[in-house]
Short mmCIF file of C-alpha atoms in Angstrom, two decimals:
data_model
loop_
_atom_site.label_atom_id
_atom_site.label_comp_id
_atom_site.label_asym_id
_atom_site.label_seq_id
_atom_site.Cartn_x
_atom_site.Cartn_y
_atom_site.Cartn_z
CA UNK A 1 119.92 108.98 97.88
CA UNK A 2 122.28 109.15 101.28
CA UNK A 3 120.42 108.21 104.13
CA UNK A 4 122.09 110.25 107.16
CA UNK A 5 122.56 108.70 110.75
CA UNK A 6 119.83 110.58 112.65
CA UNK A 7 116.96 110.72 109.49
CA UNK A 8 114.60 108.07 110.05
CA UNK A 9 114.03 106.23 106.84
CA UNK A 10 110.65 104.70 105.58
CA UNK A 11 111.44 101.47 103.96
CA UNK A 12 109.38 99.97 101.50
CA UNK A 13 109.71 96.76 98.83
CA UNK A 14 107.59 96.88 96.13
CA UNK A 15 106.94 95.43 92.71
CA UNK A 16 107.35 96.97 89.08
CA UNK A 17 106.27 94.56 86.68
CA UNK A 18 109.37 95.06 85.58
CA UNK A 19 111.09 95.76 88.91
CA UNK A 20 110.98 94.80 91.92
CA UNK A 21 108.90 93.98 95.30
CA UNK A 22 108.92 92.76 99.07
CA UNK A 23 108.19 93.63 102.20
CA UNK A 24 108.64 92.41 105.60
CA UNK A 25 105.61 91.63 107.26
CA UNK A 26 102.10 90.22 105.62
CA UNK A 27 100.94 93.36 103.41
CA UNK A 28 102.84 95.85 101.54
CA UNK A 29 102.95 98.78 103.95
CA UNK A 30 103.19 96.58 106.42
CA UNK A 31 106.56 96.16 105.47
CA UNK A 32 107.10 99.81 105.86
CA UNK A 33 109.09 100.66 108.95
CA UNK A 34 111.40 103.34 109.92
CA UNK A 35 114.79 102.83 110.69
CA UNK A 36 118.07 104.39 111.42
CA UNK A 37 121.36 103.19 110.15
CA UNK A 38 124.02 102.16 112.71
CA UNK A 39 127.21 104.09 112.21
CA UNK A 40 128.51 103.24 115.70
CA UNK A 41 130.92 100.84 113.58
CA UNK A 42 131.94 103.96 111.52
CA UNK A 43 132.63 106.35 115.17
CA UNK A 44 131.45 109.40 112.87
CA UNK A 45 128.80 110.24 109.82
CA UNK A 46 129.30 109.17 106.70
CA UNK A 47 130.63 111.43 104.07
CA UNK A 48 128.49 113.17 101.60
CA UNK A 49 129.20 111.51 97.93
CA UNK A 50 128.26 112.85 94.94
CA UNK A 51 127.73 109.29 93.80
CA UNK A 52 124.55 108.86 96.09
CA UNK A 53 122.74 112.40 94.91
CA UNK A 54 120.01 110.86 92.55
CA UNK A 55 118.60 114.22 91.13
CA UNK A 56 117.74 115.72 87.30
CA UNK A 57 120.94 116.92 86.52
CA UNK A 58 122.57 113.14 86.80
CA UNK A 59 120.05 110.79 87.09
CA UNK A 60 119.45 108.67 83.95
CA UNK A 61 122.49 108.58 82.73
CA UNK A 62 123.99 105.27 84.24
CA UNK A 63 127.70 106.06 84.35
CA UNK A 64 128.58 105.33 80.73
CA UNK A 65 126.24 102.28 80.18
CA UNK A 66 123.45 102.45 78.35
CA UNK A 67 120.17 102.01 79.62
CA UNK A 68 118.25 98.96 77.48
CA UNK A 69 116.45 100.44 74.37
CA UNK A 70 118.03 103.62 75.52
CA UNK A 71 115.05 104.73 77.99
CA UNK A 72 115.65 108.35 79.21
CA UNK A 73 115.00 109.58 82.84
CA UNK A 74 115.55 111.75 85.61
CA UNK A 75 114.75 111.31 89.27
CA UNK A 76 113.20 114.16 91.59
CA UNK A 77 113.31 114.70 94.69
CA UNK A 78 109.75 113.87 96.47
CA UNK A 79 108.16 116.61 98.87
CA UNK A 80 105.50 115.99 100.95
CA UNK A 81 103.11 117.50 97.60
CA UNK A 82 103.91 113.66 96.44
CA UNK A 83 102.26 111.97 98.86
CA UNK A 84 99.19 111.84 96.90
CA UNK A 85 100.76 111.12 93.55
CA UNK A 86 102.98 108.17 95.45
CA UNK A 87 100.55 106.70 97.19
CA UNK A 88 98.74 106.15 93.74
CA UNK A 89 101.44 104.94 91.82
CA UNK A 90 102.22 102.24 94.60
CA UNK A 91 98.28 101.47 94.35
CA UNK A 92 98.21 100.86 90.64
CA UNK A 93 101.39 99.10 90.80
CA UNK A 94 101.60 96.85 94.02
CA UNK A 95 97.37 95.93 93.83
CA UNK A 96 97.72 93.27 92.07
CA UNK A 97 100.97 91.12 93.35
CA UNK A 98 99.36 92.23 97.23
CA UNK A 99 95.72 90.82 96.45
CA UNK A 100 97.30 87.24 95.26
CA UNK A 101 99.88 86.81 97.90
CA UNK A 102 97.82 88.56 101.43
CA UNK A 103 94.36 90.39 99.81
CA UNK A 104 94.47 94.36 99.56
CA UNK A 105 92.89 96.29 102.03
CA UNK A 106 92.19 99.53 100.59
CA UNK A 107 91.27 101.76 103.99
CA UNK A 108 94.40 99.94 105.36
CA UNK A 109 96.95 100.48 103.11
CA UNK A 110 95.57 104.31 102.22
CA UNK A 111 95.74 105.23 106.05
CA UNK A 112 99.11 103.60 106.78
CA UNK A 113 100.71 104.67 104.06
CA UNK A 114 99.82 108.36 104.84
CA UNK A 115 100.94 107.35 108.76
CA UNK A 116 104.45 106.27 107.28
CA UNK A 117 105.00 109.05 104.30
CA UNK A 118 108.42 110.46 104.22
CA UNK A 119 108.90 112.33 101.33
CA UNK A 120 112.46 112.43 102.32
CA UNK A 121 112.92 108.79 101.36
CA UNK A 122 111.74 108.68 97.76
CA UNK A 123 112.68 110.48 94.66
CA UNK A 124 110.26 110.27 91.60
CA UNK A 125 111.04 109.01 88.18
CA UNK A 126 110.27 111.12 85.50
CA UNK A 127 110.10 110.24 81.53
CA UNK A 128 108.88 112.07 78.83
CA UNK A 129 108.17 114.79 81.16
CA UNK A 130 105.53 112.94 83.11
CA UNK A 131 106.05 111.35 86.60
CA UNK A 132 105.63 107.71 86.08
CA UNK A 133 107.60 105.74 89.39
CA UNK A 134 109.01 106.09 92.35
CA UNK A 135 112.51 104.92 93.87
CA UNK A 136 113.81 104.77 97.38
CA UNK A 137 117.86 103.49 98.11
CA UNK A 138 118.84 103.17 101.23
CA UNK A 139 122.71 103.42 102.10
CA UNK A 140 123.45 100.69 104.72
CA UNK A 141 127.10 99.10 105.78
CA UNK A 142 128.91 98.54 102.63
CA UNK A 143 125.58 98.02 100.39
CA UNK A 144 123.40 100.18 98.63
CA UNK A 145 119.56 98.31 99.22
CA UNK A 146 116.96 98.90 96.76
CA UNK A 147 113.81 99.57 99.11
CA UNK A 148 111.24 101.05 96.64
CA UNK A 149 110.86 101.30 92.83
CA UNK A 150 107.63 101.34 91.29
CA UNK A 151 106.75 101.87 87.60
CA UNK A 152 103.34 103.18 86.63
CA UNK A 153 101.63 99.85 84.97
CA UNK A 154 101.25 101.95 81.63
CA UNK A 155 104.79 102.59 81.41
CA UNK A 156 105.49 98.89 82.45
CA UNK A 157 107.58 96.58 79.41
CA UNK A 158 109.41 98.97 77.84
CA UNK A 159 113.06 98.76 80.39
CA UNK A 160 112.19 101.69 82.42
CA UNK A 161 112.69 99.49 85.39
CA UNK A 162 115.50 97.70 84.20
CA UNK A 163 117.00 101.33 83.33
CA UNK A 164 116.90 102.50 86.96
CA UNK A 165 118.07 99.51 88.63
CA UNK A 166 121.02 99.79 85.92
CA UNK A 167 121.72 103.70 86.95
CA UNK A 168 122.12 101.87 90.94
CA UNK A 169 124.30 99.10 90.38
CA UNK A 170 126.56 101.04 88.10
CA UNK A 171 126.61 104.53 90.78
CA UNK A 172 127.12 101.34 93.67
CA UNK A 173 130.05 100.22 91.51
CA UNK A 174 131.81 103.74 92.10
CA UNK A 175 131.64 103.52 95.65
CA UNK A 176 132.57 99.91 95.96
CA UNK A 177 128.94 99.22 97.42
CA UNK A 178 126.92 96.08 96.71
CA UNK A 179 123.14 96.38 95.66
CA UNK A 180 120.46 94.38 97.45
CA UNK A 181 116.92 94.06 97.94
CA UNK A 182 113.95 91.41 98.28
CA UNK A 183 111.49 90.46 96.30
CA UNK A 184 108.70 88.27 96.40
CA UNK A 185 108.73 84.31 95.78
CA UNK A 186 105.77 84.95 93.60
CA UNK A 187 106.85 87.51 92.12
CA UNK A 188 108.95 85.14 89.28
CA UNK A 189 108.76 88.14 86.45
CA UNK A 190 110.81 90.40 88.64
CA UNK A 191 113.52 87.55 90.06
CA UNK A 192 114.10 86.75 86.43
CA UNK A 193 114.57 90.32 85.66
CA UNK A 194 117.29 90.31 88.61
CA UNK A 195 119.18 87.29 87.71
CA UNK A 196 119.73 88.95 84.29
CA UNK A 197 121.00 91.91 85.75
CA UNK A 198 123.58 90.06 87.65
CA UNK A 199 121.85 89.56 91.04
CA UNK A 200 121.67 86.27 92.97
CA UNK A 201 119.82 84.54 96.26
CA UNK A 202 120.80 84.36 99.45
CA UNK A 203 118.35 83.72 101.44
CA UNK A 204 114.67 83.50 102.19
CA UNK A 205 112.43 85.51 104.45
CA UNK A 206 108.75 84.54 104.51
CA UNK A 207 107.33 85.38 101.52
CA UNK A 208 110.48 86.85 100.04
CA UNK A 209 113.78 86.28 97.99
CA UNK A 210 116.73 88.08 99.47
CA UNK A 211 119.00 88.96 96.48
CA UNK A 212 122.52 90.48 95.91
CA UNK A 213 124.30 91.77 93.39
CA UNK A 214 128.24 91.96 94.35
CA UNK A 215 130.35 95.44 94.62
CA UNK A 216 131.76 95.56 91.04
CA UNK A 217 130.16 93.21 89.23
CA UNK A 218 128.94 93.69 85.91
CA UNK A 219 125.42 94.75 85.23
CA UNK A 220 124.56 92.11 82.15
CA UNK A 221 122.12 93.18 79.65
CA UNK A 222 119.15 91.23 78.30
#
């Protein structure tokens, strides 16, 4: 998903169970914020890239590389219709991880959330014809960062996660971009799952891991 200059972009870290989650303040949507990217480095817009379009007729197929245990998917576009469905899936998929590290605050985190929404920011995950996550890429400087992906805690185990964040290192690799994100330091499940997949630390925030994986390296497999 390209991220133009002047679109303000809601930025969120979340956890998967087998994916990923952070933020940047003390609760989840707390560590939504919008920002805009600074292309004053650049002296013009970025150009459009074919590379960056997650949508059904591409999405899923990871350039060439197999997703583990050969999970299928597509990613759709959100619209604002999503906010309900979104706002669920992050529920049922950040509670948990949230309650142990600050305590969930369900008025909170219902009314920020719908404060924050930009559909524009997210695309949905879709497998076996049912939407079951949610992923938001942000294209910064040189990197591609991972700010949202969220699996439905049904669907959770069987490399759906692992499938997506696959598809973005490998469409990162074709525009020599590297892939970061943050996670939680309690979060151990999903730093584990990043090591494997070729990421490493650099840094701490916090709560949170900062992790990398390098422009061209080579996604590993399990």
């Amino acid at each position: 998903m390209a991220v133009d200059a002047e679109q303000a972009t809601r930025v969120v870290e979340v956890v998967v169970g087998d994916g990923s989650e952070a933020g940047h303040e003390r609760n989840f949507l707390r560590s939504v914020h919008d920002s805009r990217l600074d292309l004053a480095h650049l002296g013009k817009r970025p150009p459009r890239s074919p590379h960056l379009r997650w949508g059904p007729l591409d999405a899923g197929l990871c350039w060439g590389m197999p997703p583990a245990g050969e999970v299928r998917f597509e990613l759709r576009p959100a619209t604002a219709a999503d906010r309900d469905r979104l706002y669920a899936l992050h529920r049922a998929a950040m509670r948990d991880v949230v309650d142990r590290t600050w305590g969930w605050d369900e008025p909170w985190q219902h009314a920020h959330f719908n404060a924050r929404f930009d559909p524009a920011a997210f695309s949905l995950i879709v497998a076996g014809g049912r939407e079951v996550g949610a992923l938001c890429v942000q294209e910064r400087a040189g990197e591609l960062y991972v700010a949202a992906v969220e699996v439905a805690p049904e669907e959770q185990g069987r490399g759906l996660g692992t499938a997506v964040l696959r598809d973005v290192i490998a469409r990162a690799a074709t525009i020599g971009a590297a892939v970061t994100l943050q996670v939680l330091k309690a979060n151990v499940r999903a730093q584990r799952l990043y090591e494997r997949l070729g990421f490493y630390a650099t840094g701490e925030v916090d709560v949170h891991v900062r992790m990398r994986h390098d422009a061209g390296a080579a996604p590993t497999h399990p």
